[in-house]
mmCIF file of C-alpha atoms and ligand atoms in Angstrom:
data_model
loop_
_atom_site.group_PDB
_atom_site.id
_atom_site.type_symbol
_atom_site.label_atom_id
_atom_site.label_comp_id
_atom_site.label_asym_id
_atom_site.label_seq_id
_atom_site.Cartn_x
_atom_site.Cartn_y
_atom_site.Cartn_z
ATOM 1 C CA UNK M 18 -8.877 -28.868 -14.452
ATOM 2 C CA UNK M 19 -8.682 -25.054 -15.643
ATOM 3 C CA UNK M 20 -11.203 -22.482 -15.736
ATOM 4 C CA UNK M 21 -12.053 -20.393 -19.134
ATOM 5 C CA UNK M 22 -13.397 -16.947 -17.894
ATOM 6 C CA UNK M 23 -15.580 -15.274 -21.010
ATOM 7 C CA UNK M 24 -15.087 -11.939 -20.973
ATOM 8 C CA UNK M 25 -14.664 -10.261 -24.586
ATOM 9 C CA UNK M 26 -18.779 -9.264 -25.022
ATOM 10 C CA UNK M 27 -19.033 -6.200 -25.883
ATOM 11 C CA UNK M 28 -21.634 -4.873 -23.006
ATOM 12 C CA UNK M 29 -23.480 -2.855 -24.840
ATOM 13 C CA UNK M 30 -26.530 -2.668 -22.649
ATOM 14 C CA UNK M 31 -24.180 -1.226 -19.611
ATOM 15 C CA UNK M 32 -22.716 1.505 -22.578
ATOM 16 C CA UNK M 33 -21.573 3.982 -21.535
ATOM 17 C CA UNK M 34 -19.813 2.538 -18.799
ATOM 18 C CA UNK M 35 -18.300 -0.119 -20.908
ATOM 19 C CA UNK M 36 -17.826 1.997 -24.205
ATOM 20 C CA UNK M 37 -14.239 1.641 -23.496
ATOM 21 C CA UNK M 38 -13.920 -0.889 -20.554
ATOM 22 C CA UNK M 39 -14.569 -4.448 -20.727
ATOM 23 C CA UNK M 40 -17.782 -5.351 -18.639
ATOM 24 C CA UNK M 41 -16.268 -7.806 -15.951
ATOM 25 C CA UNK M 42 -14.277 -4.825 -15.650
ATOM 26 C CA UNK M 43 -16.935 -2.687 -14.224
ATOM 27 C CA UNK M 44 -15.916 -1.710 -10.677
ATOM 28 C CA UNK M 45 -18.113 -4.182 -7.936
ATOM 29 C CA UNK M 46 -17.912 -2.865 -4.225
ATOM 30 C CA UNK M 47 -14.909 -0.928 -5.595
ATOM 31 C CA UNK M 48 -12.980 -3.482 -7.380
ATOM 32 C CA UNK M 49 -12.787 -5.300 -10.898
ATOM 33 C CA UNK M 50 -15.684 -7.632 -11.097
ATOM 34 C CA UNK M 51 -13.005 -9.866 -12.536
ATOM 35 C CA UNK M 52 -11.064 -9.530 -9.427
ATOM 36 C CA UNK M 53 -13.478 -10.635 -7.390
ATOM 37 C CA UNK M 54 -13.764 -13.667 -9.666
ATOM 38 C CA UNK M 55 -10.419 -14.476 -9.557
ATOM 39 C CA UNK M 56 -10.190 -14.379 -6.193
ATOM 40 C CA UNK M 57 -13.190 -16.708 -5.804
ATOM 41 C CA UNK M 58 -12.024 -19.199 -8.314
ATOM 42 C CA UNK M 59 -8.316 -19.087 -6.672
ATOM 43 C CA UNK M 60 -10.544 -20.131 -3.147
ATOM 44 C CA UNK M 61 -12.218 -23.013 -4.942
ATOM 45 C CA UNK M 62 -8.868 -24.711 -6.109
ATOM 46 C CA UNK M 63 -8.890 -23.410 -9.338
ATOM 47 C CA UNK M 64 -5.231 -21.778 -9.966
ATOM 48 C CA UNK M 65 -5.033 -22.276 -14.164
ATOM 49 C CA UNK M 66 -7.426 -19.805 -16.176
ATOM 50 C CA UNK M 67 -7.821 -18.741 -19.374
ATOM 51 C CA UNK M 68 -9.430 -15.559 -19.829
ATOM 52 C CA UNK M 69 -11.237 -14.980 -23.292
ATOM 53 C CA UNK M 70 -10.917 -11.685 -24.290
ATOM 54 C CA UNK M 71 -11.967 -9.206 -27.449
ATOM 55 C CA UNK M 72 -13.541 -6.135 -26.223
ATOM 56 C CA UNK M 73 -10.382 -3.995 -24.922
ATOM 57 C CA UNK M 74 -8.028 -6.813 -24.312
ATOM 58 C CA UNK M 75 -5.345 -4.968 -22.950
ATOM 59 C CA UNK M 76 -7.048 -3.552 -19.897
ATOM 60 C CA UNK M 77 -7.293 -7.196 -18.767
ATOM 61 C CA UNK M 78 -3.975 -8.224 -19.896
ATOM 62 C CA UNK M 79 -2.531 -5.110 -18.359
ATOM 63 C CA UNK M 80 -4.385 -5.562 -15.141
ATOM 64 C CA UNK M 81 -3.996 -8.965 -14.618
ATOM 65 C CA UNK M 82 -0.895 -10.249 -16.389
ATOM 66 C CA UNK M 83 0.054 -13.588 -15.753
ATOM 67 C CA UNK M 84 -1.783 -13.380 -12.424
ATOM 68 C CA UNK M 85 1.073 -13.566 -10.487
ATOM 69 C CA UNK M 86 -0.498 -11.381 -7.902
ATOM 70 C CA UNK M 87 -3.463 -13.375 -7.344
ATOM 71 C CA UNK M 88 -1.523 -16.544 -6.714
ATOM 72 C CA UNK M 89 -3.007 -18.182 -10.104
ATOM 73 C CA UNK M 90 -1.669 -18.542 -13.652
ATOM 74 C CA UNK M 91 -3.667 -16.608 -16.427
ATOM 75 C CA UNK M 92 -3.356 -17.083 -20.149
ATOM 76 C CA UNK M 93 -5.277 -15.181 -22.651
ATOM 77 C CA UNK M 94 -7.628 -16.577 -25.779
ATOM 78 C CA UNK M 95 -7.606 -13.328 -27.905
ATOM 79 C CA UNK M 96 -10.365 -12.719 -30.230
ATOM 80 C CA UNK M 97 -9.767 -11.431 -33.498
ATOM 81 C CA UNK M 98 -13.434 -10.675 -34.030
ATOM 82 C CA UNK M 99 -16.545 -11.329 -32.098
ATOM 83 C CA UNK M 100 -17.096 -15.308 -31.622
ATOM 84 C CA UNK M 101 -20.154 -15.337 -28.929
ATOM 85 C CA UNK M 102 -20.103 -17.405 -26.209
ATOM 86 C CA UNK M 103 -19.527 -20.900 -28.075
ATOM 87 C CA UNK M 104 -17.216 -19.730 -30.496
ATOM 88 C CA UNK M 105 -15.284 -18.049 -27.892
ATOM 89 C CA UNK M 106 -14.861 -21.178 -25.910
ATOM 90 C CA UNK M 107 -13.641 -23.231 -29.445
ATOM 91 C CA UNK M 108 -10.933 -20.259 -30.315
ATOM 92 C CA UNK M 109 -9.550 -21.128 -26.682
ATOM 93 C CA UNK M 110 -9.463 -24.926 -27.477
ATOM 94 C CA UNK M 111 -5.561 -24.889 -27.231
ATOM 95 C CA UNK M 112 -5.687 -23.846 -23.563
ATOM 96 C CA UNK M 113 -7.951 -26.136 -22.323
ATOM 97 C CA UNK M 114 -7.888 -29.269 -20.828
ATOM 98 C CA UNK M 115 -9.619 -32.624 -20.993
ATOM 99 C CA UNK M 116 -12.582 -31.393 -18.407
ATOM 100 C CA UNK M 117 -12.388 -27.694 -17.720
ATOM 101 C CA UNK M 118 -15.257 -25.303 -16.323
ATOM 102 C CA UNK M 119 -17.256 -22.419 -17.935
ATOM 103 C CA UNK M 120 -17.652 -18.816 -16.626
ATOM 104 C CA UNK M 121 -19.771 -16.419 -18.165
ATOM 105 C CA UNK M 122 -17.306 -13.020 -16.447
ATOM 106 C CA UNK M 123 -20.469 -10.518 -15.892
ATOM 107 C CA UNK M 124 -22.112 -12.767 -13.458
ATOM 108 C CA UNK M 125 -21.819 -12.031 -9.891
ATOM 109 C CA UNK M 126 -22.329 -14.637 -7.676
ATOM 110 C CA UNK M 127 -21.431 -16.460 -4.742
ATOM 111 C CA UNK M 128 -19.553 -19.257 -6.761
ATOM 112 C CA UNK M 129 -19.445 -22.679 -5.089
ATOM 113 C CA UNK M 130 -18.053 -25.187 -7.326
ATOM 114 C CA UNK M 131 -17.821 -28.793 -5.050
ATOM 115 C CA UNK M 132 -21.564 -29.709 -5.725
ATOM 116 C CA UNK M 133 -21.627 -29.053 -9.521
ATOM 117 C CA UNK M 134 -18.352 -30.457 -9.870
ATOM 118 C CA UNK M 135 -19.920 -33.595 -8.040
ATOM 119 C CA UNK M 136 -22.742 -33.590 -9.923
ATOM 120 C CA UNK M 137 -20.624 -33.818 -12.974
ATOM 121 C CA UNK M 138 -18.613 -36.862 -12.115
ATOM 122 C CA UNK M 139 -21.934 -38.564 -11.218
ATOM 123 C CA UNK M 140 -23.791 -38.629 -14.019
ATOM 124 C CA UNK M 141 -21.123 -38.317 -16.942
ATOM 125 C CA UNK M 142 -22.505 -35.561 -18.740
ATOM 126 C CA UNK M 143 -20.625 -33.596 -21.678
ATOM 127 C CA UNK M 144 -22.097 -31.125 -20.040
ATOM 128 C CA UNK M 145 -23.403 -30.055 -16.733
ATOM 129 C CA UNK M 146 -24.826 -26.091 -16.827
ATOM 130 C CA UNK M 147 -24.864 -24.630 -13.602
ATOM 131 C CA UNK M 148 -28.868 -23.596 -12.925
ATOM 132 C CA UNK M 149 -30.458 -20.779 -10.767
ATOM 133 C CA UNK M 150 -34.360 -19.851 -10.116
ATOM 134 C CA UNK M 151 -35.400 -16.309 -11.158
ATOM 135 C CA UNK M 152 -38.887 -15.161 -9.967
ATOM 136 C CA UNK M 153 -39.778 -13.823 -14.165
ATOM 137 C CA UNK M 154 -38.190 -16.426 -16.247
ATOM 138 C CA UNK M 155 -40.011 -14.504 -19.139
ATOM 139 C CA UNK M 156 -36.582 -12.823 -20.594
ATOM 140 C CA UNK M 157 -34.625 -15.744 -20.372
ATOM 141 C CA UNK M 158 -34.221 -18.872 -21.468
ATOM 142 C CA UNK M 159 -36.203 -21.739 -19.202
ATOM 143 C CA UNK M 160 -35.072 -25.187 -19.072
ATOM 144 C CA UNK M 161 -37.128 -28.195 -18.972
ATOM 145 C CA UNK M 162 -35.431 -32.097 -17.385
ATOM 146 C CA UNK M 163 -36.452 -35.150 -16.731
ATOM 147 C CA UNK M 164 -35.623 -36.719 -13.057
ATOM 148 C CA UNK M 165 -32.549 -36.952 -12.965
ATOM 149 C CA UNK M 166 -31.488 -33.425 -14.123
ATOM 150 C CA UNK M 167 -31.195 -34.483 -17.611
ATOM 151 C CA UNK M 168 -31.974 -30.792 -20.121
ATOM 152 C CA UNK M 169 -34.705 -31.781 -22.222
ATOM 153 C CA UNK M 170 -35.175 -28.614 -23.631
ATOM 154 C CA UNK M 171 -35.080 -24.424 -23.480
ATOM 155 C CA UNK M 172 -37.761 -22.369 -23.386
ATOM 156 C CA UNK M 173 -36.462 -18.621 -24.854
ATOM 157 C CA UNK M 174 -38.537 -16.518 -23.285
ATOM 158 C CA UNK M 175 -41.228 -18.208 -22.524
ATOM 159 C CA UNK M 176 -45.128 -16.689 -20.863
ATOM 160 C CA UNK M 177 -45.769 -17.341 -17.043
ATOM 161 C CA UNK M 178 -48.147 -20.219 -18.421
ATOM 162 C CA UNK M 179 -45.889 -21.655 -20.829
ATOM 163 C CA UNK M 180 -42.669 -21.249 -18.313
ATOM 164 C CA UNK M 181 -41.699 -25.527 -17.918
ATOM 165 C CA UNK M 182 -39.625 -24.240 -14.877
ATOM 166 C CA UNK M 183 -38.286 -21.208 -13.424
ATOM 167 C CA UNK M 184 -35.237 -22.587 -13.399
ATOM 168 C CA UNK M 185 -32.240 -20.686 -16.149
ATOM 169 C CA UNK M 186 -28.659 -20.598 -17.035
ATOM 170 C CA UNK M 187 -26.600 -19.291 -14.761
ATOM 171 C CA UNK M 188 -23.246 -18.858 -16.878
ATOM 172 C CA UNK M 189 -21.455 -21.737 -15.556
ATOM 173 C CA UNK M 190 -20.488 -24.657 -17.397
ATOM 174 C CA UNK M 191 -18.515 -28.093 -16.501
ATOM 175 C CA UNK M 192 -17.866 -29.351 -19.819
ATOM 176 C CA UNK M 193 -15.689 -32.381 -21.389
ATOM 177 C CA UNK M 194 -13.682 -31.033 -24.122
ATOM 178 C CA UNK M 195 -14.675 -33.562 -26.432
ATOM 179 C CA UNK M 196 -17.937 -31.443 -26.976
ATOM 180 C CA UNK M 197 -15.628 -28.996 -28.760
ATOM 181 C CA UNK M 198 -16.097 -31.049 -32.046
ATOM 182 C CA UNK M 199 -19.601 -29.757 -32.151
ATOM 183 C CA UNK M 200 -18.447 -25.779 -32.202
ATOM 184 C CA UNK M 201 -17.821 -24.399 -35.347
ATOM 185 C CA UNK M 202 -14.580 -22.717 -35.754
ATOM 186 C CA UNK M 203 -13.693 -18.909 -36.668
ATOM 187 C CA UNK M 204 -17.758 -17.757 -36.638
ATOM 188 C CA UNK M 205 -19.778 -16.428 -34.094
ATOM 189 C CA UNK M 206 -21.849 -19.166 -32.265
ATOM 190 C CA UNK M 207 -24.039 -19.033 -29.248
ATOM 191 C CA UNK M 208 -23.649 -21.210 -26.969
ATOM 192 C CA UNK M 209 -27.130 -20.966 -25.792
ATOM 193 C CA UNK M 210 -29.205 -20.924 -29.049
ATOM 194 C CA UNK M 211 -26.739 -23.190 -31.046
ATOM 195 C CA UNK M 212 -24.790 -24.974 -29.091
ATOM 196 C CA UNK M 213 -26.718 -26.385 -26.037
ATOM 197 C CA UNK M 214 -29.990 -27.136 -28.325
ATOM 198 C CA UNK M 215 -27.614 -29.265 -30.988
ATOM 199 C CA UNK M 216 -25.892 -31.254 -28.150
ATOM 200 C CA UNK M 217 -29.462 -31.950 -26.608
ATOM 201 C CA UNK M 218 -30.117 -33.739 -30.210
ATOM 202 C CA UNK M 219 -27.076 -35.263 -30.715
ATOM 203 C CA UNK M 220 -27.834 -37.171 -27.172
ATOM 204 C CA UNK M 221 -24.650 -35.639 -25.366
ATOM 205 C CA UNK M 222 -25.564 -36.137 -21.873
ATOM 206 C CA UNK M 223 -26.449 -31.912 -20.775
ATOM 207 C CA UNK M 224 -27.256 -31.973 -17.647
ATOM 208 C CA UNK M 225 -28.504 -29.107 -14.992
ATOM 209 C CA UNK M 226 -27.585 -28.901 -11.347
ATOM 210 C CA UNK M 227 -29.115 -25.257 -9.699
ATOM 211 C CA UNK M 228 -26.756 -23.418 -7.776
ATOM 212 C CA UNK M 229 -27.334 -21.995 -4.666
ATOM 213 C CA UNK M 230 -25.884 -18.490 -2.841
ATOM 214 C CA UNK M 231 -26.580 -15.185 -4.475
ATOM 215 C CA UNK M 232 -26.927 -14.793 -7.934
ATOM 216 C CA UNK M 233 -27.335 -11.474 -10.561
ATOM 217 C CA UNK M 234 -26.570 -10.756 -13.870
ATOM 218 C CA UNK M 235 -24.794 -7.594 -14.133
ATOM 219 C CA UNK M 236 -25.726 -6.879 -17.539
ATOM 220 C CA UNK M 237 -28.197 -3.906 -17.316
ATOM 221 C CA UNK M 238 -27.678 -0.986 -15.588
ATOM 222 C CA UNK M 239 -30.783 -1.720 -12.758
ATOM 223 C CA UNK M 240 -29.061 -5.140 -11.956
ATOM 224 C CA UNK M 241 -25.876 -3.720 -11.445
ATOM 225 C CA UNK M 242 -27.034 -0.639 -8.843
ATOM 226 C CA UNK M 243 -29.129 -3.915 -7.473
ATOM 227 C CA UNK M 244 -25.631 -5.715 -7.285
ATOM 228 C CA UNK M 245 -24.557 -2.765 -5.308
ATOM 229 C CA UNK M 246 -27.811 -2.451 -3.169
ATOM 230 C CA UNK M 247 -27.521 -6.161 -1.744
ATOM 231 C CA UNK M 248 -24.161 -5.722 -1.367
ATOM 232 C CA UNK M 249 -24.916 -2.807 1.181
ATOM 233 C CA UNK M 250 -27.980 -4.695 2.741
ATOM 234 C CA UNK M 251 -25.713 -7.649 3.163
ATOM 235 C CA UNK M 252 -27.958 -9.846 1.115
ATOM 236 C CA UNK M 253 -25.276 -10.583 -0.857
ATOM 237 C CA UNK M 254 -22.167 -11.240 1.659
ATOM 238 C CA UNK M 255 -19.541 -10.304 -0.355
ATOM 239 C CA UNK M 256 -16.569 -8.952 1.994
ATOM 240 C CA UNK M 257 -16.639 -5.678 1.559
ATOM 241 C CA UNK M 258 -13.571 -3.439 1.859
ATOM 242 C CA UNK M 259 -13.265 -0.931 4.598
ATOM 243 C CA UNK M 260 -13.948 -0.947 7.948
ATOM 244 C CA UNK M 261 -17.850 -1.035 9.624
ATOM 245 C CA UNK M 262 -17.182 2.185 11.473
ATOM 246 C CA UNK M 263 -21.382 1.936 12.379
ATOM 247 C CA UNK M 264 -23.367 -0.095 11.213
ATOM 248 C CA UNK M 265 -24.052 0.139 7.826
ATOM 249 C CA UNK M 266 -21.139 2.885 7.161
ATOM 250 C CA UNK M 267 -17.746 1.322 5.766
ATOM 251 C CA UNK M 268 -15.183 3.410 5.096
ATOM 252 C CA UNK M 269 -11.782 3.025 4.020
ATOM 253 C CA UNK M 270 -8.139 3.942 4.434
ATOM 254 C CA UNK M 271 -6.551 7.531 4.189
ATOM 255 C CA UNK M 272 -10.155 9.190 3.875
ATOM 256 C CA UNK M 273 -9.850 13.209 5.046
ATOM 257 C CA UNK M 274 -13.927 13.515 6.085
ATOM 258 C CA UNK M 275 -14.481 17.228 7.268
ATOM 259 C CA UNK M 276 -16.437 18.634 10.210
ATOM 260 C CA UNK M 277 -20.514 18.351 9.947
ATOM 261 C CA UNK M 278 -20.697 15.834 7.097
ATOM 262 C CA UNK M 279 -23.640 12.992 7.420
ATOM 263 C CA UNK M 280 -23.547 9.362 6.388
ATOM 264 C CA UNK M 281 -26.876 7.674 5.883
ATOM 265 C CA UNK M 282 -26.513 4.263 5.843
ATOM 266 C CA UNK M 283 -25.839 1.869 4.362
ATOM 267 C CA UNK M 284 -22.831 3.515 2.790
ATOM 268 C CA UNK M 285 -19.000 1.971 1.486
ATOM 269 C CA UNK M 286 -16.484 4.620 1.156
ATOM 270 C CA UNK M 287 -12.831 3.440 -0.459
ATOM 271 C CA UNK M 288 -9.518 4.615 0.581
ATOM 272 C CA UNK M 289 -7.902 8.030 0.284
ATOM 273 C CA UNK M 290 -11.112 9.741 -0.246
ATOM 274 C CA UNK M 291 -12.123 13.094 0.589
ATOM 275 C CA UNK M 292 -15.147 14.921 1.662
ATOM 276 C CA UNK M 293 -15.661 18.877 2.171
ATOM 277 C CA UNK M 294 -17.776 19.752 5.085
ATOM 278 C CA UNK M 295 -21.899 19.535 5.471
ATOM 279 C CA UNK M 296 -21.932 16.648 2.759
ATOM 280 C CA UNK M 297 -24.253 14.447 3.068
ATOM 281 C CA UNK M 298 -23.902 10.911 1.779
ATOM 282 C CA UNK M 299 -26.489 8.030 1.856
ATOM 283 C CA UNK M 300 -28.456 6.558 2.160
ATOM 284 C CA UNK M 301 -27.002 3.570 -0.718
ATOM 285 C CA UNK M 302 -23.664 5.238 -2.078
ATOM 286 C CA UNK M 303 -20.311 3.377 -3.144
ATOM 287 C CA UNK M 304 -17.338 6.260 -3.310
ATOM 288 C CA UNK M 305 -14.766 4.296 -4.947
ATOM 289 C CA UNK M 306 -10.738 5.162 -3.876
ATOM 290 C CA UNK M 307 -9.128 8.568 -4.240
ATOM 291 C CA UNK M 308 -12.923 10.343 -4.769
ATOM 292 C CA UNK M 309 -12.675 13.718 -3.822
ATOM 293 C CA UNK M 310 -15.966 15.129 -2.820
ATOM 294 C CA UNK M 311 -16.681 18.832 -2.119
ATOM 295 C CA UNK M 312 -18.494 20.904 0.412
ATOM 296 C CA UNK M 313 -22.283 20.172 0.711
ATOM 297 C CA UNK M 314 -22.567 17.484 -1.316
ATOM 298 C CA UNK M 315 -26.067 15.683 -1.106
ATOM 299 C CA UNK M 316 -25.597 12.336 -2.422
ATOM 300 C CA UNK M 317 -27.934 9.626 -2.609
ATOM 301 C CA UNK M 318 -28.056 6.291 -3.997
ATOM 302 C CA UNK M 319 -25.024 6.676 -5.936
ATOM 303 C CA UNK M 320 -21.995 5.041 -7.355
ATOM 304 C CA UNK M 321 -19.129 6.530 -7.978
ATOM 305 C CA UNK M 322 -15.859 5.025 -9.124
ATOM 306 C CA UNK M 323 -12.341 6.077 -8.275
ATOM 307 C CA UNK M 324 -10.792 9.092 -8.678
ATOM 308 C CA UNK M 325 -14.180 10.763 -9.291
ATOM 309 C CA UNK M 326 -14.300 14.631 -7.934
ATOM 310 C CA UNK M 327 -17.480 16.351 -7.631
ATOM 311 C CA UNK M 328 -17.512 19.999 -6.536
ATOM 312 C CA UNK M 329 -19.125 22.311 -3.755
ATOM 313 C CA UNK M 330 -22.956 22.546 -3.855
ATOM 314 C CA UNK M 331 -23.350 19.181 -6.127
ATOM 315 C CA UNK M 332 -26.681 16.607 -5.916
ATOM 316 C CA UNK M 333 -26.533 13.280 -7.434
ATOM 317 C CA UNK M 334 -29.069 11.011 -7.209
ATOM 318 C CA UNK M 335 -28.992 7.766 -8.747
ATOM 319 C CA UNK M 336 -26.406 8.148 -10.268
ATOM 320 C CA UNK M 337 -23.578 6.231 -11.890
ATOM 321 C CA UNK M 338 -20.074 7.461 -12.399
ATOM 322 C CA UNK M 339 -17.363 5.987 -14.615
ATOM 323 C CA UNK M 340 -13.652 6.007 -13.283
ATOM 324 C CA UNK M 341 -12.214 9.974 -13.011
ATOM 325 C CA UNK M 342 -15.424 12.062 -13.567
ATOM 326 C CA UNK M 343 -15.638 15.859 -12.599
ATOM 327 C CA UNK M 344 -19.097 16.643 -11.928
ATOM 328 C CA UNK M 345 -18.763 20.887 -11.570
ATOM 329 C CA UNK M 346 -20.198 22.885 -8.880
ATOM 330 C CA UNK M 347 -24.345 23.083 -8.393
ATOM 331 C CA UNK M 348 -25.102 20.372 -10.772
ATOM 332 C CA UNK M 349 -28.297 18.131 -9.754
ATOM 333 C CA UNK M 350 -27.911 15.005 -11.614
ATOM 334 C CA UNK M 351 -30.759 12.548 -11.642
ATOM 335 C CA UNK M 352 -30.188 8.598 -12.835
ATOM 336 C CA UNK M 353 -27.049 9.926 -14.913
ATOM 337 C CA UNK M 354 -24.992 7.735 -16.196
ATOM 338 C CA UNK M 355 -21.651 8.786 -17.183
ATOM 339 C CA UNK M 356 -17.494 8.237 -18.274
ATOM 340 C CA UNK M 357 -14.883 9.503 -19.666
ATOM 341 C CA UNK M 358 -12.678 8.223 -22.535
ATOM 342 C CA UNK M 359 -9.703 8.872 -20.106
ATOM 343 C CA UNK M 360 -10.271 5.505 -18.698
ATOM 344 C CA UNK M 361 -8.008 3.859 -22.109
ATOM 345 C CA UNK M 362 -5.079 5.922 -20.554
ATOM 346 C CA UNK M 363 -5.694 4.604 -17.061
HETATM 347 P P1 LIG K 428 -24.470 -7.065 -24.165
HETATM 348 O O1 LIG K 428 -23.826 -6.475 -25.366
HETATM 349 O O2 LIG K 428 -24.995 -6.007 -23.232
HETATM 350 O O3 LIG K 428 -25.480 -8.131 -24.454
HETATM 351 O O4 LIG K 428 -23.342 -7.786 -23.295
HETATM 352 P P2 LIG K 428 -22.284 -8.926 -23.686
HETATM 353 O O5 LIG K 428 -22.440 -9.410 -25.076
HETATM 354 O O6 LIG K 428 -20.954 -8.423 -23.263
HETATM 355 O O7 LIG K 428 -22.653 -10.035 -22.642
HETATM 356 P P3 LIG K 428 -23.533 -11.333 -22.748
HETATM 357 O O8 LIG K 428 -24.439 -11.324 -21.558
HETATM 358 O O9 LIG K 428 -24.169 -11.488 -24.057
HETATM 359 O O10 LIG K 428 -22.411 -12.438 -22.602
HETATM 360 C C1 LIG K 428 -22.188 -13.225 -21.458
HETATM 361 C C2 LIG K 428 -20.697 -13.328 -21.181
HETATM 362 O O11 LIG K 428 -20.010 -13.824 -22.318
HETATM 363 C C3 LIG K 428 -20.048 -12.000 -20.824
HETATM 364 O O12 LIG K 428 -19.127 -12.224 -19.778
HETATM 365 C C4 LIG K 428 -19.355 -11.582 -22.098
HETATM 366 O O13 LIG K 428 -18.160 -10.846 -21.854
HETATM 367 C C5 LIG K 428 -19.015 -12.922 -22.739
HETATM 368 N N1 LIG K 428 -19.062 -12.853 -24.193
HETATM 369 C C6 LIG K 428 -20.126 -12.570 -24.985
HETATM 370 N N2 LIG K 428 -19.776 -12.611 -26.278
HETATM 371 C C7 LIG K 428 -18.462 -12.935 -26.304
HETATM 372 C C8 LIG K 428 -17.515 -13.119 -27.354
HETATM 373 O O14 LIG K 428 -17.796 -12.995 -28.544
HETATM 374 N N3 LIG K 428 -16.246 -13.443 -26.982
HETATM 375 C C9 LIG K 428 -15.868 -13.581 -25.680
HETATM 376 N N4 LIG K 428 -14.609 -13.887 -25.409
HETATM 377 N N5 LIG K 428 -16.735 -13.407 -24.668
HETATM 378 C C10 LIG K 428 -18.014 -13.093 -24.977
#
C-alpha cells in the first residue's frame, strides 16, 4: 500500500511565506513540514509515496528526489493546472495502488496509522476519512454517522446549535482505488464538497474513524505560530532538534552565543547560529540554522527561518521570517510577516 502526499495548493492564506514556496514546505521546528512527514510515514511502514505537486514543483523534487535519503521511494504526480484535492488524487491514478492512503501535506500531526488502517479492513469501506474533534466546528465541515461510524452527512460550517458533531476531516484518507471512477478527470474537484457528498449517495461505504495525538492545520498564519507554540510547550511532542541545554532552551550545533545574552524560555535555536552580545531571546522564538543575530537584539515570540540576519539594536515581536531575511539595524517589527524572492534560488 503507498501513500499519495497532496501538496500542490497554492497556500494562499500563509502568502507571503508561500508566494514562492510550496506550503508543506514551510519550515516546522526548523525543518520542511514535508520532512517531518516523510519521516513519520517512513516510521509507520509506509516506504512508496507519491507526492502531488503544482505549486513550485521543483523545490520538492529538488529537495526530495527519489527519497533516497529518507530510506523511501518518492514519485511525483505533476499538475499541469490546479486540480483540488479530488482531482489531484485522479491525475495520480497511475501511481497508485489497489488500496493506498490520503494525506492532505499542510497538516501537522502526530500520524498513527495502525487503528485507521484497522478500521478500514473491518468494515470495507471505499473510504475511511481519518476524523479529529475541534472545540469551534463552525469553519469547517462537521460530519454526522450512524453507529457504526458510517458518514451520513457534512455539515459546512455549521452554528454551535446546528453542529451534528464536533467531529471534522482531518486530511487523511484510506481509500480503495476503485472510488477513482467517481473523480472527474483533467478539472478541478474537491474532494470535500464533490467528492465525499456524491460517494455518500452513491452508497460507497465512507466511513469515519477520529484520530487521536495532536492535531493542527497549518493553513493560517495563527495556527502555524500555534504549531510552533505547542511545539515549545511540549504539547505537541514532536522531537525537536538541538539539545535541552535548560529546560525549555534547545539549542543547536556550531552556535557562537556572545557574553551577556538572555534566553527566555521556551526557546529552539538551530545549528551554526550566531548571536551578538546583550540579546535577548524568548520567551517563544524558533532561530532556524545559520541565523546570524546582532548585538542587543530583543526578540520575542518569533520565528525566524534559516539564514535570517538581523542587525544590532533590532526588536521583533511576533514576528515571522521567511528563509534569508535582513532585518537592518533599530527596526521594531510588530506581527510582520515577511520573505524574500531569493528563496527560488535556494
Ligand atoms: P489556501 O490557498 O490557503 O486555501 O491553501 P491550499 O489550497 O494550499 O490548501 P488547502 O487547505 O485548500 O488544501 C489541503 C491540502 O491539499 C494542502 O496540502 C494542499 O497543498 C493540497 N492541495 C490543495 N489543492 C491542491 C491541488 O489542486 N493539487 C494538489 N496536488 N494539491 C492540492
Amino acid at each position: 500500500m503507498n501513500a499519495l502526499v497532496l501538496a500542490g495548493g497554492l497556500g494562499t492564506r500563509l502568502r507571503p511565506l508561500t508566494e514562492n514556496l510550496p506550503k508543506p514546505m514551510a519550515l516546522v521546528a526548523n525543518r520542511p513540514w514535508l520532512e517531518h512527514l516523510i519521516v513519520q510515514l517512513k516510521k509507520q511502514g509506509i516506504r512508496h509515496l507519491v507526492i502531488a505537486v503544482k505549486h513550485y514543483p521543483e523545490i520538492i523534487q529538488n529537495y526530495f528526489g527519489n527519497g533516497e535519503k529518507w530510506g523511501v521511494t518518492i514519485r511525483y504526480a505533476i499538475e499541469k493546472s490546479l486540480l483540488g484535492t479530488a482531482g489531484a488524487i485522479k491525475n495520480a491514478e497511475p501511481f497508485l495502488d489497489e488500496r493506498f492512503i490520503v494525506l492532505n501535506a499542510d497538516i501537522v500531526h502526530e500520524l498513527e496509522l495502525a487503528p485507521l488502517l484497522a478500521f478500514h479492513n473491518q468494515h470495507g469501506g471505499g473510504v475511511t476519512i481519518g476524523l479529529t474533534e475541534v472545540d469551534d466546528p463552525s469553519h469547517y465541515g462537521v460530519v454526522e454517522q450512524d453507529e457504526q461510524g458510517r458518514i451520513l452527512r457534512f455539515v459546512e460550517k455549521p452554528r454551535p446549535e446546528e453542529a451534528p458533531s464536533r467531529l471534522i476531516n482531518a486530511g487523511i484518507y484510506v481509500m480503495e482505488k476503485q472510488m477513482l471512477q467517481y473523480i472527474p478527470a483533467g478539472r478541478e474537484v474537491s474532494i470535500e464538497r464533490e467528492t465525499f457528498p456524491l460517494l455518500i449517495e452513491k452508497g460507497a461505504g465512507i466511513y469515519g474513524k477520529v484520530i487521536s495525538g495532536y492535531w493542527m492545520d497549518m493553513g493560517t498564519k495563527e495556527r502555524y505560530r500555534r504549531i510552533h507554540w505547542d511545539l515549545l510547550n511540549r504539547v505537541y511532542p514532536l522531537p525537536l532538534l538541538g539539545q535541552q541545554n535548560e529546560k525549555g532552551i534547545w539549542i543547536g550545533k556550531n552556535c557562537e552565543i556572545q557574553p551577556g545574552v538572555m534566553f527566555v524560555p521556551p526557546v529552539l535555536i538551530g545549528d551554526n547560529v550566531k548571536i551578538g552580545e546583550r540579546s535577548v531571546i524568548g520567551p517563544y522564538c524558533v532561530i532556524g540554522n545559520d541565523c546570524v543575530i546582532g548585538k542587543q537584539v530583543r526578540c520575542t515570540e518569533t520565528i525566524m527561518w534559516d539564514r535570517c540576519l538581523a542587525h544590532n539594536g533590532v526588536v521583533l515581536n511576533n514576528c515571522i521570517f521567511g528563509y534569508g531575511l535582513e532585518i537592518g539595524s533599530k527596526h521594531i517589527l510588530h506581527e510582520a510577516v515577511m520573505s524574500r524572492v531569493e528563496v527560488l534560488q535556494a
